[in-house]
mmCIF file of C-alpha atoms in Angstrom:
data_model
loop_
_atom_site.group_PDB
_atom_site.id
_atom_site.type_symbol
_atom_site.label_atom_id
_atom_site.label_comp_id
_atom_site.label_asym_id
_atom_site.label_seq_id
_atom_site.Cartn_x
_atom_site.Cartn_y
_atom_site.Cartn_z
ATOM 1 C CA MET A 1 -0.047 0.020 0.076
ATOM 2 C CA ALA A 2 1.304 3.344 -0.964
ATOM 3 C CA LYS A 3 2.149 5.796 1.857
ATOM 4 C CA GLN A 4 -0.443 8.320 2.697
ATOM 5 C CA ASN A 5 0.621 11.856 2.506
ATOM 6 C CA PRO A 6 -0.382 13.772 5.780
ATOM 7 C CA ILE A 7 -3.422 15.885 5.576
ATOM 8 C CA TYR A 8 -3.140 18.921 7.892
ATOM 9 C CA LEU A 9 -6.096 20.639 9.270
ATOM 10 C CA ILE A 10 -6.678 24.265 11.013
ATOM 11 C CA ARG A 11 -9.113 26.260 12.543
ATOM 12 C CA VAL A 12 -11.499 28.348 10.590
ATOM 13 C CA TYR A 13 -10.838 31.435 13.025
ATOM 14 C CA THR A 14 -7.383 31.686 11.206
ATOM 15 C CA ALA A 15 -8.894 31.987 7.984
ATOM 16 C CA LYS A 16 -11.611 34.539 9.374
ATOM 17 C CA MET A 17 -8.798 36.523 10.959
ATOM 18 C CA LEU A 18 -7.076 36.819 7.533
ATOM 19 C CA ILE A 19 -10.238 37.910 5.673
ATOM 20 C CA GLU A 20 -11.464 40.406 8.472
ATOM 21 C CA HIS A 21 -7.968 41.910 8.110
ATOM 22 C CA ALA A 22 -8.174 42.200 4.091
ATOM 23 C CA MET A 23 -11.755 43.496 4.321
ATOM 24 C CA LYS A 24 -10.571 46.388 6.804
ATOM 25 C CA HIS A 25 -7.451 47.372 5.268
ATOM 26 C CA TYR A 26 -7.812 46.759 1.569
ATOM 27 C CA GLY A 27 -11.484 47.533 0.966
ATOM 28 C CA LEU A 28 -12.464 43.923 0.080
ATOM 29 C CA ASN A 29 -15.675 42.117 0.655
ATOM 30 C CA HIS A 30 -16.664 38.465 1.482
ATOM 31 C CA SER A 31 -17.769 37.734 -1.936
ATOM 32 C CA ASP A 32 -14.273 38.233 -3.011
ATOM 33 C CA PHE A 33 -12.950 35.220 -1.364
ATOM 34 C CA ASN A 34 -15.492 32.682 -2.878
ATOM 35 C CA MET A 35 -15.960 30.977 0.507
ATOM 36 C CA PRO A 36 -19.164 30.718 2.388
ATOM 37 C CA SER A 37 -19.724 33.559 4.556
ATOM 38 C CA ASP A 38 -21.662 31.242 7.041
ATOM 39 C CA LEU A 39 -18.650 29.287 7.695
ATOM 40 C CA PHE A 40 -17.084 32.022 9.668
ATOM 41 C CA ASN A 41 -19.819 31.895 12.121
ATOM 42 C CA TYR A 42 -18.259 28.881 13.191
ATOM 43 C CA GLU A 43 -14.699 29.633 14.293
ATOM 44 C CA LEU A 44 -13.589 26.517 15.884
ATOM 45 C CA LYS A 45 -14.615 24.242 12.686
ATOM 46 C CA LEU A 46 -11.865 22.556 10.780
ATOM 47 C CA MET A 47 -10.833 23.284 7.327
ATOM 48 C CA PRO A 48 -7.986 21.897 4.980
ATOM 49 C CA LEU A 49 -4.433 23.671 5.317
ATOM 50 C CA ARG A 50 -4.302 23.571 1.402
ATOM 51 C CA ASP A 51 -7.439 25.731 1.514
ATOM 52 C CA PHE A 52 -5.880 28.028 3.902
ATOM 53 C CA GLU A 53 -2.764 28.202 1.740
ATOM 54 C CA ALA A 54 -4.854 28.965 -1.543
ATOM 55 C CA LEU A 55 -6.657 31.682 0.683
ATOM 56 C CA LEU A 56 -3.194 33.483 1.411
ATOM 57 C CA CYS A 57 -2.373 33.394 -2.436
ATOM 58 C CA LYS A 58 -5.883 34.861 -3.077
ATOM 59 C CA ILE A 59 -5.510 37.743 -0.662
ATOM 60 C CA GLU A 60 -2.000 38.620 -2.069
ATOM 61 C CA ASN A 61 -3.567 38.446 -5.387
ATOM 62 C CA LEU A 62 -6.373 40.835 -4.617
ATOM 63 C CA THR A 63 -4.519 43.097 -2.751
ATOM 64 C CA GLN A 64 -1.341 43.043 -4.951
ATOM 65 C CA ASP A 65 0.609 43.442 -1.882
ATOM 66 C CA PRO A 66 3.102 40.552 -1.409
ATOM 67 C CA ALA A 67 3.827 41.946 2.354
ATOM 68 C CA TYR A 68 0.263 41.447 3.422
ATOM 69 C CA THR A 69 1.210 38.723 6.009
ATOM 70 C CA ALA A 70 3.824 40.788 7.372
ATOM 71 C CA LYS A 71 1.572 43.583 7.567
ATOM 72 C CA LEU A 72 -1.012 41.436 9.452
ATOM 73 C CA SER A 73 1.379 40.074 12.118
ATOM 74 C CA GLN A 74 2.407 43.598 12.888
ATOM 75 C CA SER A 75 -1.280 44.778 13.355
ATOM 76 C CA THR A 76 -2.485 41.795 15.455
ATOM 77 C CA ASN A 77 -1.520 39.691 18.597
ATOM 78 C CA LEU A 78 -2.365 36.664 20.246
ATOM 79 C CA LYS A 79 -5.493 38.096 22.142
ATOM 80 C CA GLN A 80 -7.410 37.337 19.071
ATOM 81 C CA PHE A 81 -6.939 33.720 19.626
ATOM 82 C CA GLY A 82 -9.156 33.787 22.777
ATOM 83 C CA PRO A 83 -8.542 30.966 25.240
ATOM 84 C CA PHE A 84 -5.396 29.712 23.574
ATOM 85 C CA VAL A 85 -3.902 32.936 24.845
ATOM 86 C CA GLN A 86 -5.402 32.776 28.289
ATOM 87 C CA LEU A 87 -3.650 29.062 28.610
ATOM 88 C CA ILE A 88 -0.212 30.655 28.103
ATOM 89 C CA ALA A 89 -0.785 33.806 29.828
ATOM 90 C CA SER A 90 -2.231 32.043 33.145
ATOM 91 C CA SER A 91 0.978 29.980 33.630
ATOM 92 C CA THR A 92 2.665 30.811 37.102
ATOM 93 C CA ASN A 93 6.346 30.606 35.774
ATOM 94 C CA LEU A 94 8.215 30.850 32.457
ATOM 95 C CA GLY A 95 8.894 27.023 32.562
ATOM 96 C CA MET A 96 5.244 26.246 32.805
ATOM 97 C CA ALA A 97 4.521 28.773 29.908
ATOM 98 C CA ILE A 98 7.174 27.005 27.547
ATOM 99 C CA LYS A 99 5.660 23.650 28.189
ATOM 100 C CA ARG A 100 2.013 24.719 27.590
ATOM 101 C CA VAL A 101 3.031 26.390 24.226
ATOM 102 C CA ASN A 102 5.184 23.451 23.224
ATOM 103 C CA THR A 103 2.375 21.084 24.190
ATOM 104 C CA VAL A 104 -0.408 23.078 22.651
ATOM 105 C CA HIS A 105 1.148 23.959 19.378
ATOM 106 C CA ASN A 106 2.353 20.619 18.897
ATOM 107 C CA ALA A 107 -1.218 19.374 19.215
ATOM 108 C CA ILE A 108 -2.571 22.268 16.910
ATOM 109 C CA GLN A 109 -0.084 21.220 14.273
ATOM 110 C CA SER A 110 1.399 24.758 14.076
ATOM 111 C CA GLY A 111 5.016 24.084 13.909
ATOM 112 C CA VAL A 112 5.881 26.329 16.605
ATOM 113 C CA GLN A 113 8.507 25.359 19.282
ATOM 114 C CA VAL A 114 10.104 27.029 22.395
ATOM 115 C CA ASN A 115 13.430 25.844 23.778
ATOM 116 C CA MET A 116 14.927 26.816 27.241
ATOM 117 C CA LEU A 117 18.352 26.034 28.738
ATOM 118 C CA LEU A 118 19.137 26.831 32.137
ATOM 119 C CA SER A 119 22.370 28.150 33.194
ATOM 120 C CA GLY A 120 22.740 28.898 37.243
ATOM 121 C CA SER A 121 19.602 31.141 37.579
ATOM 122 C CA ILE A 122 19.595 32.605 34.065
ATOM 123 C CA ALA A 123 17.191 30.904 31.574
ATOM 124 C CA LYS A 124 18.234 31.314 27.987
ATOM 125 C CA TRP A 125 15.391 30.408 25.498
ATOM 126 C CA ARG A 126 14.229 30.995 22.028
ATOM 127 C CA PHE A 127 10.936 31.088 20.215
ATOM 128 C CA LEU A 128 10.766 29.389 16.983
ATOM 129 C CA SER A 129 7.781 30.227 14.581
ATOM 130 C CA PRO A 130 7.050 31.354 11.207
ATOM 131 C CA ARG A 131 5.326 34.449 12.488
ATOM 132 C CA HIS A 132 5.938 36.706 15.522
ATOM 133 C CA PHE A 133 3.272 37.073 18.086
ATOM 134 C CA GLU A 134 3.059 39.529 21.014
ATOM 135 C CA LEU A 135 2.211 37.870 24.143
ATOM 136 C CA PRO A 136 -0.417 39.861 26.391
ATOM 137 C CA THR A 137 1.156 41.320 29.678
ATOM 138 C CA SER A 138 -1.724 40.653 31.906
ATOM 139 C CA GLN A 139 -2.300 37.385 33.527
ATOM 140 C CA ILE A 140 -5.608 35.574 33.387
ATOM 141 C CA LYS A 141 -6.143 33.107 36.199
ATOM 142 C CA ALA A 142 -8.831 30.920 34.655
ATOM 143 C CA PHE A 143 -8.947 28.662 31.955
ATOM 144 C CA THR A 144 -11.150 25.707 31.772
ATOM 145 C CA VAL A 145 -10.635 22.046 30.498
ATOM 146 C CA GLU A 146 -13.253 22.660 27.912
ATOM 147 C CA GLN A 147 -11.693 25.435 26.339
ATOM 148 C CA ALA A 148 -8.390 23.795 26.146
ATOM 149 C CA MET A 149 -9.785 20.788 24.674
ATOM 150 C CA SER A 150 -11.590 22.762 22.030
ATOM 151 C CA TYR A 151 -8.510 24.262 20.778
ATOM 152 C CA MET A 152 -6.411 20.820 20.714
ATOM 153 C CA LEU A 153 -8.589 18.487 19.420
ATOM 154 C CA ILE A 154 -7.305 18.291 15.669
ATOM 155 C CA PRO A 155 -7.118 15.032 14.129
ATOM 156 C CA GLN A 156 -3.460 13.339 13.298
ATOM 157 C CA PRO A 157 -2.457 14.291 9.794
ATOM 158 C CA HIS A 158 -2.391 10.562 8.951
ATOM 159 C CA ASP A 159 -5.658 9.551 10.908
ATOM 160 C CA ILE A 160 -7.750 9.190 7.511
ATOM 161 C CA LEU A 161 -10.726 8.489 9.227
ATOM 162 C CA LYS A 162 -11.131 11.268 11.645
ATOM 163 C CA VAL A 163 -9.879 13.557 8.911
ATOM 164 C CA VAL A 164 -12.549 12.634 6.377
ATOM 165 C CA PHE A 165 -15.079 12.840 9.129
ATOM 166 C CA GLU A 166 -14.135 16.591 9.685
ATOM 167 C CA LEU A 167 -13.814 17.478 6.353
ATOM 168 C CA THR A 168 -17.316 16.234 5.620
ATOM 169 C CA LYS A 169 -18.671 18.751 8.186
ATOM 170 C CA TYR A 170 -16.444 21.256 6.410
ATOM 171 C CA ALA A 171 -18.188 20.290 3.188
ATOM 172 C CA LEU A 172 -21.636 21.142 4.313
ATOM 173 C CA PHE A 173 -20.897 24.655 4.164
ATOM 174 C CA TYR A 174 -20.557 23.933 0.315
ATOM 175 C CA GLY A 175 -23.729 21.749 -0.008
ATOM 176 C CA TYR A 176 -24.194 18.074 0.672
ATOM 177 C CA PRO A 177 -20.744 16.399 1.252
ATOM 178 C CA THR A 178 -19.645 14.619 -1.943
ATOM 179 C CA LEU A 179 -16.929 12.079 -2.321
ATOM 180 C CA GLU A 180 -15.216 14.147 -5.319
ATOM 181 C CA PHE A 181 -15.456 17.280 -2.927
ATOM 182 C CA VAL A 182 -13.618 15.509 0.044
ATOM 183 C CA ALA A 183 -11.357 13.642 -2.200
ATOM 184 C CA ASP A 184 -10.199 16.873 -3.671
ATOM 185 C CA LYS A 185 -9.361 18.427 -0.100
ATOM 186 C CA VAL A 186 -7.454 15.328 0.624
ATOM 187 C CA GLY A 187 -5.445 15.460 -2.620
ATOM 188 C CA MET A 188 -6.586 11.820 -3.640
ATOM 189 C CA LYS A 189 -8.733 10.560 -6.564
ATOM 190 C CA PRO A 190 -12.386 9.439 -5.370
ATOM 191 C CA LEU A 191 -11.700 5.953 -5.865
ATOM 192 C CA THR A 192 -8.417 5.982 -3.954
ATOM 193 C CA LEU A 193 -9.986 7.773 -0.939
ATOM 194 C CA GLN A 194 -12.973 5.133 -1.311
ATOM 195 C CA ARG A 195 -10.418 2.371 -1.292
ATOM 196 C CA ARG A 196 -8.562 3.750 1.673
ATOM 197 C CA LEU A 197 -11.775 3.956 3.820
ATOM 198 C CA GLN A 198 -12.729 0.560 2.762
ATOM 199 C CA GLU A 199 -9.548 -0.786 3.929
ATOM 200 C CA GLN A 200 -10.758 0.777 7.492
ATOM 201 C CA SER A 201 -14.145 -1.352 7.038
ATOM 202 C CA ILE A 202 -16.004 1.908 6.553
ATOM 203 C CA SER A 203 -17.803 3.695 3.598
ATOM 204 C CA PHE A 204 -17.771 7.249 2.678
ATOM 205 C CA THR A 205 -21.630 7.329 2.765
ATOM 206 C CA ASN A 206 -21.614 6.052 6.279
ATOM 207 C CA ILE A 207 -19.162 8.772 7.382
ATOM 208 C CA VAL A 208 -21.171 11.332 5.897
ATOM 209 C CA HIS A 209 -24.410 10.106 7.663
ATOM 210 C CA HIS A 210 -22.521 10.238 10.827
ATOM 211 C CA SER A 211 -21.262 13.634 10.371
ATOM 212 C CA VAL A 212 -24.453 15.194 9.189
ATOM 213 C CA CYS A 213 -26.361 13.655 12.091
ATOM 214 C CA ASP A 214 -23.626 14.775 14.421
ATOM 215 C CA GLU A 215 -23.646 18.274 13.065
ATOM 216 C CA ALA A 216 -27.626 18.296 13.478
ATOM 217 C CA ILE A 217 -27.570 17.480 16.874
ATOM 218 C CA ALA A 218 -25.099 19.948 17.713
ATOM 219 C CA LEU A 219 -27.493 22.501 16.327
ATOM 220 C CA MET A 220 -30.623 21.242 18.167
ATOM 221 C CA SER A 221 -29.375 22.996 21.295
ATOM 222 C CA THR A 222 -29.645 26.479 19.244
ATOM 223 C CA LYS A 223 -33.032 28.318 18.241
ATOM 224 C CA PHE A 224 -32.625 26.868 14.709
ATOM 225 C CA THR A 225 -35.889 25.525 13.344
ATOM 226 C CA MET A 226 -35.944 21.917 12.146
ATOM 227 C CA ASP A 227 -36.152 23.445 8.577
ATOM 228 C CA ASP A 228 -33.000 25.616 9.470
ATOM 229 C CA ILE A 229 -31.063 22.550 10.585
ATOM 230 C CA ALA A 230 -32.141 20.419 7.546
ATOM 231 C CA ARG A 231 -30.766 23.231 5.190
ATOM 232 C CA ARG A 232 -27.532 23.747 7.274
ATOM 233 C CA VAL A 233 -26.845 19.861 7.047
ATOM 234 C CA GLY A 234 -27.417 19.747 3.065
ATOM 235 C CA TYR A 235 -30.952 18.807 2.600
ATOM 236 C CA LYS A 236 -33.208 20.544 0.376
ATOM 237 C CA ASN A 237 -36.356 19.546 2.820
ATOM 238 C CA THR A 238 -37.154 18.377 6.271
ATOM 239 C CA ALA A 239 -38.739 15.350 5.200
ATOM 240 C CA SER A 240 -35.741 13.588 3.509
ATOM 241 C CA PHE A 241 -33.541 14.793 6.534
ATOM 242 C CA SER A 242 -36.040 13.117 8.992
ATOM 243 C CA VAL A 243 -35.883 9.850 7.266
ATOM 244 C CA ALA A 244 -32.048 9.764 7.130
ATOM 245 C CA PHE A 245 -31.893 10.888 10.724
ATOM 246 C CA LYS A 246 -34.479 8.349 11.988
ATOM 247 C CA ARG A 247 -32.531 5.727 10.049
ATOM 248 C CA MET A 248 -29.307 6.390 12.234
ATOM 249 C CA TYR A 249 -30.959 6.956 15.499
ATOM 250 C CA GLY A 250 -34.345 5.063 15.447
ATOM 251 C CA VAL A 251 -36.166 8.367 16.216
ATOM 252 C CA THR A 252 -37.174 11.444 14.179
ATOM 253 C CA PRO A 253 -34.955 14.711 14.569
ATOM 254 C CA GLN A 254 -37.757 16.594 16.386
ATOM 255 C CA GLN A 255 -38.267 13.472 18.882
ATOM 256 C CA TYR A 256 -34.677 13.434 19.399
ATOM 257 C CA ARG A 257 -34.747 17.230 20.328
ATOM 258 C CA GLN A 258 -37.617 16.954 22.548
ATOM 259 C CA ASP A 259 -36.268 13.815 24.638
ATOM 260 C CA TYR A 260 -32.560 14.388 24.825
ATOM 261 C CA ILE A 261 -31.755 17.952 24.096
#
């Protein structure tokens, strides 16, 4: 079996930050980026790194400014990353902060690393990153496990099942997930992806059913109507969505919402 290329995912909020900066400083609009605007209401969703890289190229193209990312790093700071910063800022000493930086950044696949060497009472350290960030000065004392896990739970690049599961959720912003769409995002031919999944004793259709229902259940705790939820998970009408959901859980979406949410 041929070796699988790693498939990296990142959080949507990173792309959102880039787009908002471009709109603010270069007069661009959401429509210029050919990405669903609704996607950016879900900042913790995952998207393929290759789409993020394509976005960088597109922004440089639209702005005609090759120094775009350099200007972005000068005009922002880590506070935009919310609880991620709180985890670092709440450290009681430098050693703990460095340990947290390495652990979290390794988990989110950023490539950032901090090295420290003690020499008597002096700590020599360096921060290796493709971009410089300014850490906040004030300490924040509270940081919940739920906040930490929400930022760290990203599938490993070679975990094809979890990666495809997350990409089917990403695909929902473009319509009902198709094998062709997801295969393109992982850099495989549709038949190759299908074969890789079959080797794991699961089909693409089964993954889609699970991700669609999982997404629908998450939306049931909001004020969305069932019609809204059905459309959000790629169905043109509520009846078809109800049939698919009942096949998976044995009850209709409305019954599930009333009994469990």
